[in-house]
CSV table of C-alpha atoms in Angstrom, one decimal:
chain,number,residue,atom,x,y,z
A,253,UNK,CA,-80.0,66.7,-29.8
A,254,UNK,CA,-79.8,63.9,-32.5
A,255,UNK,CA,-81.2,60.4,-31.3
A,256,UNK,CA,-78.9,57.3,-30.7
A,257,UNK,CA,-78.3,54.9,-33.3
A,258,UNK,CA,-78.2,52.3,-31.1
A,259,UNK,CA,-80.2,51.9,-28.1
A,260,UNK,CA,-79.9,49.0,-25.7
A,261,UNK,CA,-82.7,48.9,-23.1
A,262,UNK,CA,-82.4,46.6,-20.0
A,263,UNK,CA,-81.2,43.5,-22.1
A,264,UNK,CA,-80.7,40.2,-20.6
A,265,UNK,CA,-78.7,37.2,-22.1
A,266,UNK,CA,-77.8,33.7,-20.5
A,267,UNK,CA,-76.2,30.8,-22.0
A,268,UNK,CA,-77.7,27.7,-20.0
A,269,UNK,CA,-77.2,28.8,-16.4
A,270,UNK,CA,-74.8,31.3,-17.0
A,271,UNK,CA,-75.8,34.9,-17.1
A,272,UNK,CA,-73.8,36.8,-19.2
A,273,UNK,CA,-75.6,40.2,-19.6
A,274,UNK,CA,-77.9,41.1,-16.9
A,275,UNK,CA,-80.1,44.3,-17.4
A,276,UNK,CA,-77.7,46.1,-19.5
A,277,UNK,CA,-78.5,49.5,-20.9
A,278,UNK,CA,-76.5,51.7,-23.0
A,279,UNK,CA,-76.8,54.1,-26.1
A,280,UNK,CA,-74.6,54.8,-29.0
A,281,UNK,CA,-74.7,58.0,-31.0
A,282,UNK,CA,-74.6,58.2,-34.8
A,283,UNK,CA,-71.0,58.3,-35.8
A,284,UNK,CA,-69.7,57.5,-32.6
A,285,UNK,CA,-66.5,55.5,-32.0
A,286,UNK,CA,-66.9,53.3,-29.1
A,287,UNK,CA,-64.1,51.0,-27.3
A,288,UNK,CA,-65.5,48.3,-25.3
A,289,UNK,CA,-62.7,47.1,-22.7
A,290,UNK,CA,-62.5,44.6,-19.9
A,291,UNK,CA,-61.6,41.3,-18.8
A,292,UNK,CA,-62.7,37.9,-20.8
A,293,UNK,CA,-66.0,36.7,-20.0
A,294,UNK,CA,-67.3,40.3,-19.2
A,295,UNK,CA,-69.9,40.2,-22.0
A,296,UNK,CA,-68.5,42.8,-24.3
A,297,UNK,CA,-68.2,40.3,-27.1
A,298,UNK,CA,-71.6,39.0,-26.6
A,299,UNK,CA,-73.0,42.7,-27.1
A,300,UNK,CA,-71.5,42.7,-30.4
A,301,UNK,CA,-72.8,39.3,-31.3
A,302,UNK,CA,-76.2,40.3,-30.4
A,303,UNK,CA,-76.1,43.4,-32.3
A,304,UNK,CA,-75.2,41.3,-35.1
A,305,UNK,CA,-78.3,39.1,-34.3
A,306,UNK,CA,-75.8,35.9,-33.9
A,307,UNK,CA,-77.3,35.7,-30.7
A,308,UNK,CA,-80.7,36.3,-29.3
A,309,UNK,CA,-81.6,38.3,-26.1
A,310,UNK,CA,-83.6,36.8,-23.4
A,311,UNK,CA,-85.1,39.9,-22.5
A,312,UNK,CA,-85.3,43.8,-23.0
A,313,UNK,CA,-85.2,45.7,-26.2
A,314,UNK,CA,-82.5,46.9,-28.8
A,315,UNK,CA,-83.3,49.9,-31.3
A,316,UNK,CA,-81.0,50.3,-34.2
A,317,UNK,CA,-81.5,53.5,-36.6
A,318,UNK,CA,-85.1,53.8,-35.3
A,319,UNK,CA,-86.3,50.3,-35.7
A,320,UNK,CA,-86.7,47.5,-33.2
A,321,UNK,CA,-83.8,44.8,-33.6
A,322,UNK,CA,-85.5,41.6,-32.2
A,323,UNK,CA,-89.0,42.8,-32.2
A,324,UNK,CA,-91.5,44.1,-34.9
A,325,UNK,CA,-94.9,45.8,-34.8
A,326,UNK,CA,-97.7,43.5,-35.6
A,327,UNK,CA,-101.4,44.7,-35.0
A,328,UNK,CA,-100.2,47.5,-32.7
A,329,UNK,CA,-98.0,45.1,-30.5
A,330,UNK,CA,-94.4,44.1,-30.4
A,331,UNK,CA,-93.8,40.5,-31.0
A,332,UNK,CA,-90.6,38.8,-31.5
A,333,UNK,CA,-89.0,39.5,-35.1
A,334,UNK,CA,-89.2,37.0,-38.1
A,335,UNK,CA,-86.3,36.0,-40.1
A,336,UNK,CA,-87.5,38.7,-42.8
A,337,UNK,CA,-87.4,41.5,-40.1
A,338,UNK,CA,-83.9,40.6,-38.8
A,339,UNK,CA,-82.7,40.5,-42.6
A,340,UNK,CA,-83.7,44.1,-43.2
A,341,UNK,CA,-82.3,45.1,-39.9
A,342,UNK,CA,-78.7,43.3,-40.6
A,343,UNK,CA,-78.5,45.7,-43.6
A,344,UNK,CA,-77.5,48.2,-41.4
A,345,UNK,CA,-74.8,46.5,-39.5
A,346,UNK,CA,-71.3,44.9,-40.6
A,347,UNK,CA,-69.1,42.9,-38.7
A,348,UNK,CA,-65.4,41.9,-38.6
A,349,UNK,CA,-64.5,38.8,-36.7
A,350,UNK,CA,-61.7,37.7,-34.7
A,351,UNK,CA,-60.8,34.8,-37.0
A,352,UNK,CA,-61.6,36.7,-40.3
A,353,UNK,CA,-64.1,34.0,-41.3
A,354,UNK,CA,-63.2,35.0,-44.9
A,355,UNK,CA,-64.8,32.3,-47.4
A,356,UNK,CA,-62.0,30.3,-48.3
A,357,UNK,CA,-63.3,28.8,-51.5
A,358,UNK,CA,-63.5,32.2,-53.2
A,359,UNK,CA,-61.0,34.6,-54.0
A,360,UNK,CA,-60.5,38.1,-52.3
A,361,UNK,CA,-62.4,39.8,-54.7
A,362,UNK,CA,-65.2,37.1,-54.8
A,363,UNK,CA,-65.5,37.7,-51.0
A,364,UNK,CA,-66.1,41.0,-51.2
A,365,UNK,CA,-68.6,41.0,-54.0
A,366,UNK,CA,-70.8,38.3,-53.1
A,367,UNK,CA,-73.0,39.7,-50.6
A,368,UNK,CA,-73.8,43.1,-52.6
A,369,UNK,CA,-74.5,41.0,-55.7
A,370,UNK,CA,-76.7,38.5,-53.6
A,371,UNK,CA,-78.3,40.5,-51.1
A,372,UNK,CA,-78.8,43.9,-52.9
A,373,UNK,CA,-78.6,42.7,-56.3
A,374,UNK,CA,-75.7,44.8,-57.5
A,375,UNK,CA,-74.4,44.0,-61.0
A,376,UNK,CA,-71.2,42.3,-61.1
A,377,UNK,CA,-69.3,44.7,-62.7
A,378,UNK,CA,-70.7,47.6,-60.5
A,379,UNK,CA,-69.8,45.1,-57.5
A,380,UNK,CA,-66.4,44.7,-58.6
A,381,UNK,CA,-65.6,48.1,-59.3
A,382,UNK,CA,-66.8,49.0,-55.9
A,383,UNK,CA,-64.8,46.2,-54.2
A,384,UNK,CA,-61.4,47.3,-56.0
A,385,UNK,CA,-62.0,50.8,-54.4
A,386,UNK,CA,-62.4,49.0,-51.0
A,387,UNK,CA,-59.6,46.5,-51.5
A,388,UNK,CA,-57.3,49.6,-52.6
A,389,UNK,CA,-58.4,51.3,-49.5
A,390,UNK,CA,-57.3,48.5,-47.3
A,391,UNK,CA,-54.1,48.3,-49.6
A,392,UNK,CA,-54.6,44.9,-51.2
A,393,UNK,CA,-55.7,45.8,-54.7
A,394,UNK,CA,-53.1,43.6,-55.9
A,395,UNK,CA,-54.2,40.5,-54.2
A,396,UNK,CA,-57.9,40.7,-55.7
A,397,UNK,CA,-57.4,37.5,-57.4
A,398,UNK,CA,-55.6,35.5,-54.7
A,399,UNK,CA,-57.2,33.0,-52.4
A,400,UNK,CA,-57.7,33.8,-48.7
A,401,UNK,CA,-55.1,30.8,-48.0
A,402,UNK,CA,-52.4,32.6,-49.9
A,403,UNK,CA,-52.7,35.7,-47.6
A,404,UNK,CA,-51.0,36.4,-44.0
A,405,UNK,CA,-53.6,36.8,-41.1
A,406,UNK,CA,-53.3,40.6,-41.5
A,407,UNK,CA,-54.1,40.7,-45.1
A,408,UNK,CA,-57.0,38.4,-44.4
A,409,UNK,CA,-58.3,40.7,-41.8
A,410,UNK,CA,-58.0,43.8,-44.0
A,411,UNK,CA,-60.2,41.9,-46.8
A,412,UNK,CA,-62.5,40.9,-44.0
A,413,UNK,CA,-62.7,44.6,-43.5
A,414,UNK,CA,-63.4,45.5,-47.2
A,415,UNK,CA,-66.0,42.8,-47.1
A,416,UNK,CA,-67.8,44.2,-44.4
A,417,UNK,CA,-67.7,47.7,-46.1
A,418,UNK,CA,-68.9,46.4,-49.2
A,419,UNK,CA,-72.5,46.5,-47.8
A,420,UNK,CA,-72.1,50.2,-46.5
A,421,UNK,CA,-73.5,49.5,-43.1
A,422,UNK,CA,-74.2,52.3,-40.9
A,423,UNK,CA,-72.4,50.5,-38.0
A,424,UNK,CA,-69.6,48.6,-37.7
A,425,UNK,CA,-68.6,46.1,-35.2
A,426,UNK,CA,-65.2,45.1,-34.5
A,427,UNK,CA,-64.6,42.2,-32.3
A,428,UNK,CA,-60.9,41.6,-31.1
A,429,UNK,CA,-59.9,41.6,-34.8
A,430,UNK,CA,-56.1,41.8,-34.2
A,431,UNK,CA,-56.1,39.0,-31.4
A,432,UNK,CA,-55.4,36.2,-33.7
A,433,UNK,CA,-52.9,38.1,-35.3
A,434,UNK,CA,-49.0,38.0,-35.2
A,435,UNK,CA,-47.6,41.0,-33.2
A,436,UNK,CA,-45.9,42.2,-36.5
A,437,UNK,CA,-49.2,42.2,-38.3
A,438,UNK,CA,-51.4,44.1,-35.9
A,439,UNK,CA,-50.3,47.7,-37.2
A,440,UNK,CA,-51.3,47.0,-40.6
A,441,UNK,CA,-54.8,46.2,-39.6
A,442,UNK,CA,-55.0,49.0,-37.1
A,443,UNK,CA,-54.0,51.5,-39.6
A,444,UNK,CA,-56.8,50.5,-42.1
A,445,UNK,CA,-59.1,51.1,-39.1
A,446,UNK,CA,-57.7,54.5,-38.2
A,447,UNK,CA,-58.1,55.7,-41.9
A,448,UNK,CA,-61.7,54.2,-41.7
A,449,UNK,CA,-62.5,56.2,-38.5
A,450,UNK,CA,-61.0,59.4,-40.2
A,451,UNK,CA,-62.6,59.2,-43.5
A,452,UNK,CA,-66.1,57.9,-42.7
A,453,UNK,CA,-69.0,58.8,-40.3
A,454,UNK,CA,-69.6,55.1,-39.6
A,455,UNK,CA,-70.9,54.4,-36.2
A,456,UNK,CA,-68.0,51.8,-34.7
A,457,UNK,CA,-68.1,49.5,-32.0
A,458,UNK,CA,-64.8,48.1,-31.0
A,459,UNK,CA,-63.9,45.2,-28.6
A,460,UNK,CA,-60.2,45.2,-28.0
A,461,UNK,CA,-57.3,44.4,-25.9
A,462,UNK,CA,-55.2,47.0,-27.5
A,463,UNK,CA,-55.3,49.7,-25.1
A,464,UNK,CA,-53.3,52.0,-26.7
A,465,UNK,CA,-55.3,51.8,-29.9
A,466,UNK,CA,-58.8,52.0,-27.8
A,467,UNK,CA,-57.2,55.3,-26.5
A,468,UNK,CA,-56.5,57.1,-29.9
A,469,UNK,CA,-59.5,55.7,-31.7
A,470,UNK,CA,-62.4,55.8,-29.3
A,471,UNK,CA,-64.6,58.9,-28.5
A,472,UNK,CA,-65.9,57.1,-25.4
A,473,UNK,CA,-64.5,53.9,-23.6
A,474,UNK,CA,-66.9,51.6,-21.8
A,475,UNK,CA,-65.0,49.3,-19.3
A,476,UNK,CA,-67.2,46.2,-18.6
A,477,UNK,CA,-67.0,43.5,-15.8
A,478,UNK,CA,-69.3,40.6,-15.2
A,479,UNK,CA,-71.8,42.0,-17.7
A,480,UNK,CA,-72.2,45.4,-16.2
A,481,UNK,CA,-70.6,48.6,-17.4
A,482,UNK,CA,-68.5,49.6,-14.5
A,483,UNK,CA,-67.3,52.7,-16.0
A,484,UNK,CA,-67.3,55.0,-18.7
A,485,UNK,CA,-65.9,58.0,-20.1
A,486,UNK,CA,-63.5,59.7,-22.3
A,487,UNK,CA,-60.3,57.7,-23.1
A,488,UNK,CA,-58.0,60.1,-21.3
A,489,UNK,CA,-60.1,59.7,-18.3
A,490,UNK,CA,-60.5,56.1,-18.2
A,491,UNK,CA,-56.8,55.2,-18.9
A,492,UNK,CA,-55.3,58.1,-17.0
A,493,UNK,CA,-57.5,58.7,-14.3
A,494,UNK,CA,-59.8,55.4,-13.7
A,495,UNK,CA,-62.2,56.2,-10.7
A,496,UNK,CA,-63.2,52.6,-9.9
A,497,UNK,CA,-61.1,49.8,-8.2
A,498,UNK,CA,-62.1,47.6,-11.0
A,499,UNK,CA,-60.8,49.5,-13.8
A,500,UNK,CA,-57.8,50.3,-11.9
A,501,UNK,CA,-57.1,46.5,-11.4
A,502,UNK,CA,-57.8,45.7,-14.9
A,503,UNK,CA,-55.5,48.3,-16.5
A,504,UNK,CA,-52.8,47.4,-13.9
A,505,UNK,CA,-53.0,43.8,-15.1
A,506,UNK,CA,-53.1,44.6,-18.8
A,507,UNK,CA,-50.0,46.9,-18.4
A,508,UNK,CA,-48.3,44.2,-16.4
A,509,UNK,CA,-49.0,41.5,-19.2
A,510,UNK,CA,-47.1,43.9,-21.8
A,511,UNK,CA,-49.8,45.7,-23.5
A,512,UNK,CA,-49.3,49.1,-24.8
A,513,UNK,CA,-51.2,52.0,-23.1
B,72,UNK,CA,-58.0,-29.2,-64.7
B,73,UNK,CA,-56.4,-27.1,-67.5
B,74,UNK,CA,-57.2,-23.3,-68.5
B,75,UNK,CA,-59.0,-23.6,-72.0
B,76,UNK,CA,-58.7,-20.5,-73.9
B,77,UNK,CA,-61.3,-21.6,-76.5
B,78,UNK,CA,-64.1,-22.1,-73.5
B,79,UNK,CA,-62.9,-18.5,-72.4
B,80,UNK,CA,-64.0,-16.8,-75.6
B,81,UNK,CA,-67.2,-19.0,-76.0
B,82,UNK,CA,-68.5,-17.7,-72.7
B,83,UNK,CA,-67.1,-14.2,-73.1
B,84,UNK,CA,-70.3,-12.7,-74.7
B,85,UNK,CA,-72.4,-14.1,-71.8
B,86,UNK,CA,-70.3,-12.7,-69.3
B,87,UNK,CA,-70.2,-9.4,-70.7
B,88,UNK,CA,-74.0,-9.4,-71.0
B,89,UNK,CA,-73.9,-9.9,-67.2
B,90,UNK,CA,-71.1,-7.4,-66.9
B,91,UNK,CA,-73.6,-4.7,-68.4
B,92,UNK,CA,-76.2,-5.4,-65.7
B,93,UNK,CA,-73.4,-5.1,-63.0
B,94,UNK,CA,-72.4,-2.0,-64.2
B,95,UNK,CA,-76.2,-0.6,-64.7
B,96,UNK,CA,-76.8,-2.1,-61.1
B,97,UNK,CA,-73.8,-0.2,-59.7
B,98,UNK,CA,-74.9,3.3,-61.5
B,99,UNK,CA,-78.7,3.2,-60.4
B,100,UNK,CA,-77.6,1.8,-56.9
B,101,UNK,CA,-75.4,4.7,-56.7
B,102,UNK,CA,-78.0,7.4,-57.8
B,103,UNK,CA,-80.3,6.0,-55.2
B,104,UNK,CA,-77.6,5.9,-52.5
B,105,UNK,CA,-76.7,9.5,-53.1
B,106,UNK,CA,-80.2,10.6,-52.8
B,107,UNK,CA,-81.3,8.5,-50.1
B,108,UNK,CA,-78.4,9.4,-48.3
B,109,UNK,CA,-79.2,13.2,-48.5
B,110,UNK,CA,-82.5,12.4,-47.5
B,111,UNK,CA,-81.3,10.8,-44.3
B,112,UNK,CA,-78.8,13.2,-43.6
B,113,UNK,CA,-81.2,16.1,-43.8
B,114,UNK,CA,-83.9,14.6,-41.8
B,115,UNK,CA,-81.4,13.9,-39.2
B,116,UNK,CA,-79.7,17.1,-39.1
B,117,UNK,CA,-82.7,19.5,-39.4
B,118,UNK,CA,-86.2,17.9,-38.9
B,119,UNK,CA,-87.8,18.0,-35.4
B,120,UNK,CA,-86.6,15.7,-32.7
B,121,UNK,CA,-88.9,12.8,-33.1
B,122,UNK,CA,-88.4,12.6,-36.8
B,123,UNK,CA,-84.7,13.0,-36.3
B,124,UNK,CA,-84.7,10.2,-34.0
B,125,UNK,CA,-86.9,7.8,-35.9
B,126,UNK,CA,-84.8,8.4,-39.0
B,127,UNK,CA,-81.5,7.9,-36.7
B,128,UNK,CA,-82.8,4.4,-35.7
B,129,UNK,CA,-84.0,3.4,-39.3
B,130,UNK,CA,-80.3,4.2,-40.2
B,131,UNK,CA,-78.9,2.2,-37.4
B,132,UNK,CA,-81.1,-0.8,-38.2
B,133,UNK,CA,-80.2,-0.7,-41.7
B,134,UNK,CA,-76.5,-0.9,-41.2
B,135,UNK,CA,-77.0,-3.3,-38.3
B,136,UNK,CA,-78.4,-5.6,-40.7
B,137,UNK,CA,-76.9,-7.6,-43.7
B,138,UNK,CA,-77.4,-6.5,-47.2
B,139,UNK,CA,-78.3,-10.2,-48.2
B,140,UNK,CA,-80.9,-10.4,-46.0
B,141,UNK,CA,-82.5,-6.7,-47.0
B,142,UNK,CA,-82.5,-8.0,-50.6
B,143,UNK,CA,-84.1,-11.2,-49.7
B,144,UNK,CA,-86.8,-9.5,-48.1
B,145,UNK,CA,-87.2,-6.9,-50.7
B,146,UNK,CA,-87.4,-9.8,-53.4
B,147,UNK,CA,-88.9,-12.7,-51.6
B,148,UNK,CA,-91.0,-11.4,-48.7
B,149,UNK,CA,-92.6,-8.1,-50.2
B,150,UNK,CA,-94.5,-10.1,-52.4
B,151,UNK,CA,-96.6,-11.9,-49.6
B,152,UNK,CA,-97.9,-8.3,-48.9
B,153,UNK,CA,-98.6,-7.7,-52.5
B,154,UNK,CA,-95.5,-5.6,-53.6
B,155,UNK,CA,-93.9,-7.5,-56.4
B,156,UNK,CA,-90.4,-5.7,-57.8
B,157,UNK,CA,-88.8,-6.8,-60.7
B,158,UNK,CA,-85.2,-8.3,-59.6
B,159,UNK,CA,-83.1,-5.5,-61.0
B,160,UNK,CA,-85.4,-2.9,-59.3
B,161,UNK,CA,-85.5,-4.7,-55.9
B,162,UNK,CA,-81.5,-5.0,-56.2
B,163,UNK,CA,-81.1,-1.6,-57.1
B,164,UNK,CA,-83.3,-0.3,-54.0
B,165,UNK,CA,-81.5,-2.6,-51.5
B,166,UNK,CA,-78.0,-1.3,-52.7
B,167,UNK,CA,-79.1,2.2,-52.7
B,168,UNK,CA,-80.8,2.1,-49.4
B,169,UNK,CA,-78.1,0.1,-47.5
B,170,UNK,CA,-75.5,2.2,-48.9
B,171,UNK,CA,-77.8,5.4,-48.4
B,172,UNK,CA,-77.2,4.9,-44.9
B,173,UNK,CA,-73.3,5.1,-45.0
B,174,UNK,CA,-73.3,7.7,-47.3
B,175,UNK,CA,-75.7,9.9,-45.3
B,176,UNK,CA,-73.0,10.0,-42.4
B,177,UNK,CA,-70.7,11.2,-45.1
B,178,UNK,CA,-72.5,14.1,-45.7
B,179,UNK,CA,-73.4,14.7,-42.4
B,180,UNK,CA,-69.7,15.0,-41.2
B,181,UNK,CA,-68.9,17.1,-44.5
B,182,UNK,CA,-71.6,19.6,-43.6
B,183,UNK,CA,-70.8,19.7,-39.8
B,184,UNK,CA,-66.8,20.4,-40.6
B,185,UNK,CA,-67.7,23.7,-42.0
B,186,UNK,CA,-66.7,25.7,-39.2
B,187,UNK,CA,-69.6,27.8,-37.3
B,188,UNK,CA,-67.5,31.2,-38.4
B,189,UNK,CA,-68.5,30.5,-42.0
B,190,UNK,CA,-72.3,30.6,-41.1
B,191,UNK,CA,-71.6,33.7,-38.8
B,192,UNK,CA,-70.0,35.4,-41.6
B,193,UNK,CA,-72.7,34.5,-44.1
B,194,UNK,CA,-75.1,36.0,-41.7
B,195,UNK,CA,-73.2,39.0,-41.0
B,196,UNK,CA,-73.1,39.7,-44.6
B,197,UNK,CA,-76.8,39.4,-44.5
B,198,UNK,CA,-77.1,36.1,-46.9
B,199,UNK,CA,-80.2,34.3,-46.3
B,200,UNK,CA,-80.0,31.0,-45.0
B,201,UNK,CA,-80.7,29.5,-48.6
B,202,UNK,CA,-77.8,31.7,-49.9
B,203,UNK,CA,-75.6,30.7,-46.9
B,204,UNK,CA,-76.2,27.1,-48.1
B,205,UNK,CA,-75.6,27.4,-51.9
B,206,UNK,CA,-72.7,29.8,-51.9
B,207,UNK,CA,-71.0,29.2,-48.7
B,208,UNK,CA,-71.7,26.0,-46.9
B,209,UNK,CA,-72.4,23.3,-49.6
B,210,UNK,CA,-69.3,24.5,-51.8
B,211,UNK,CA,-66.9,23.8,-48.9
B,212,UNK,CA,-68.6,20.7,-47.5
B,213,UNK,CA,-69.0,18.8,-50.8
B,214,UNK,CA,-65.4,18.6,-52.1
B,215,UNK,CA,-64.0,17.0,-49.2
B,216,UNK,CA,-66.7,14.4,-49.3
B,217,UNK,CA,-66.0,13.5,-52.9
B,218,UNK,CA,-63.3,10.6,-52.0
B,219,UNK,CA,-65.4,9.3,-49.4
B,220,UNK,CA,-68.4,8.8,-51.5
B,221,UNK,CA,-66.4,7.5,-54.5
B,222,UNK,CA,-65.1,4.9,-51.9
B,223,UNK,CA,-68.5,3.7,-51.2
B,224,UNK,CA,-69.7,3.6,-54.6
B,225,UNK,CA,-66.6,1.2,-55.2
B,226,UNK,CA,-67.5,-0.8,-52.2
B,227,UNK,CA,-70.8,-1.3,-53.5
B,228,UNK,CA,-69.8,-2.1,-57.0
B,229,UNK,CA,-67.9,-5.2,-55.4
B,230,UNK,CA,-71.0,-6.3,-53.6
B,231,UNK,CA,-73.2,-6.2,-56.5
B,232,UNK,CA,-72.7,-10.4,-57.0
B,233,UNK,CA,-75.1,-10.4,-54.3
B,234,UNK,CA,-77.8,-9.6,-56.4
B,235,UNK,CA,-77.2,-13.1,-58.1
B,236,UNK,CA,-78.9,-14.3,-54.9
B,237,UNK,CA,-82.2,-12.7,-56.0
B,238,UNK,CA,-82.1,-13.8,-59.6
B,239,UNK,CA,-80.4,-10.7,-61.2
B,240,UNK,CA,-78.6,-12.0,-64.2
B,241,UNK,CA,-75.4,-9.9,-63.6
B,242,UNK,CA,-72.1,-11.0,-64.0
B,243,UNK,CA,-71.7,-13.6,-61.1
B,244,UNK,CA,-75.2,-15.0,-61.9
B,245,UNK,CA,-74.2,-15.7,-65.6
B,246,UNK,CA,-70.8,-17.0,-64.4
B,247,UNK,CA,-72.6,-19.3,-62.1
B,248,UNK,CA,-75.1,-20.7,-64.6
B,249,UNK,CA,-72.3,-21.3,-67.3
B,250,UNK,CA,-70.3,-23.1,-64.6
B,251,UNK,CA,-73.3,-25.2,-63.5
B,252,UNK,CA,-74.2,-26.3,-66.9
B,253,UNK,CA,-70.5,-26.9,-68.5
B,254,UNK,CA,-69.1,-28.4,-64.9
B,255,UNK,CA,-66.3,-25.8,-65.3
B,256,UNK,CA,-65.6,-23.3,-62.7
B,257,UNK,CA,-62.2,-21.9,-63.2
B,258,UNK,CA,-62.5,-19.8,-66.4
B,259,UNK,CA,-65.8,-18.2,-65.4
B,260,UNK,CA,-64.9,-17.6,-62.0
B,261,UNK,CA,-61.4,-16.2,-62.8
B,262,UNK,CA,-63.0,-13.7,-65.3
B,263,UNK,CA,-65.6,-12.6,-62.8
B,264,UNK,CA,-62.7,-11.8,-60.5
B,265,UNK,CA,-60.7,-10.3,-63.3
B,266,UNK,CA,-63.6,-8.2,-64.4
B,267,UNK,CA,-63.9,-6.7,-61.1
B,268,UNK,CA,-60.3,-6.4,-60.4
B,269,UNK,CA,-59.8,-4.2,-63.8
B,270,UNK,CA,-62.7,-1.9,-63.1
B,271,UNK,CA,-61.5,-1.6,-59.1
B,272,UNK,CA,-58.1,-0.8,-60.2
B,273,UNK,CA,-59.3,1.9,-62.7
B,274,UNK,CA,-61.6,3.2,-60.1
B,275,UNK,CA,-58.8,3.3,-57.3
B,276,UNK,CA,-56.4,5.1,-59.7
B,277,UNK,CA,-59.1,7.8,-60.2
B,278,UNK,CA,-60.1,7.8,-56.4
B,279,UNK,CA,-56.6,8.5,-55.6
B,280,UNK,CA,-56.4,11.5,-58.1
B,281,UNK,CA,-59.6,12.7,-56.5
B,282,UNK,CA,-58.1,12.6,-52.9
B,283,UNK,CA,-55.2,14.5,-54.1
B,284,UNK,CA,-57.4,17.0,-55.4
B,285,UNK,CA,-59.7,17.5,-52.8
B,286,UNK,CA,-58.1,16.9,-49.6
B,287,UNK,CA,-56.0,19.8,-49.4
B,288,UNK,CA,-57.1,21.8,-46.3
B,289,UNK,CA,-57.7,25.3,-46.9
B,290,UNK,CA,-56.8,27.6,-44.2
B,291,UNK,CA,-59.4,30.0,-43.1
């Protein structure tokens, strides 16, 4: 039995008086492709943001790849992690955002090479070689010298994926990566992700409203509502035979809204 | 009263002398303002709350009082407590602090205008805070600030005649003393105006270029 690569243990998170996650526990196995679905405000994006350390937790513990994420050991006791520890832990995790967040003042190539050069001391020539391999994989090798403002949304998002991959994280987080795209551009991004899922054994967590894609992509689907996992299981079970009333209601609403399942 | 060209040529060397001081005061004042402004902005944005609030109060206080009064304090009142500054130094400090308060707001606005997603992307790609500032935030924050900064420096240039009130021998002061000793005002005062107009027009020309170059808003 292999150990989980992510172990979330009884975490809580609130923003002011609003409790978003209340005693959530879940595990993710190495190489697993996980889809997190649920209504907006259900806490699924918050989980990704917490794993990326963009948000801190108010209680509980998270273990990533054998190390504590928000805690570190000091004289035999667990104490809150300092910036240095967080920096080490972030190395294991990459994230792709809904709004791409490319660095607009840098060309596509520099967007991809910046972090490896700064955080891992990779020489420019090597970083660029690797970046070109990744840009080729996402189908944008010919755009290496373009500025982000010259790209379509779908192209920007593919660059963002290459940028995250350039640090070769063990875990990739995809936060509604197609939600900000025009419908005709969604497929090119999903294709890249399919390829990624097939060709690598990276652990991937996906928050999405694309139910059809979640069905094909994921090994396991988690349905969230109000900060709790209401139901989880294989994609076929969740999408074809949801057991919980709330899951059924959510899927009905999604289908009525015209999303593909 | 008629315009006398001979008089113009006669007073030109003295006026140019004054003009050199005007330019010097502007350049030094701008340098002080750019640094002081950064200090104010950083204190207000990142210092612990009490310090940030005190800084905020100081900034409002300086902005709410006339530059001329501040110059009088620096030059005529400070000696009462034993601080004697040469006139030009007092003038440069006065200009620098006064305009530094305005410039700090430019810095603050520029930095706060960089979307939060940029900080998050920097963090997600594991840059340190320092690396995020240097490679991601400042390169995006500074270019849009440049036209506004240039604007304040041009405004400051046009306020340098105030330094004549604290005996700095800049353009206005030289013109005044020429006028007073010759009982002719039209030539020296006209020339002062022309000097300022020429530099202002040139500056505005370059400012427009800067604006055209940096005001392009890149999509993110």
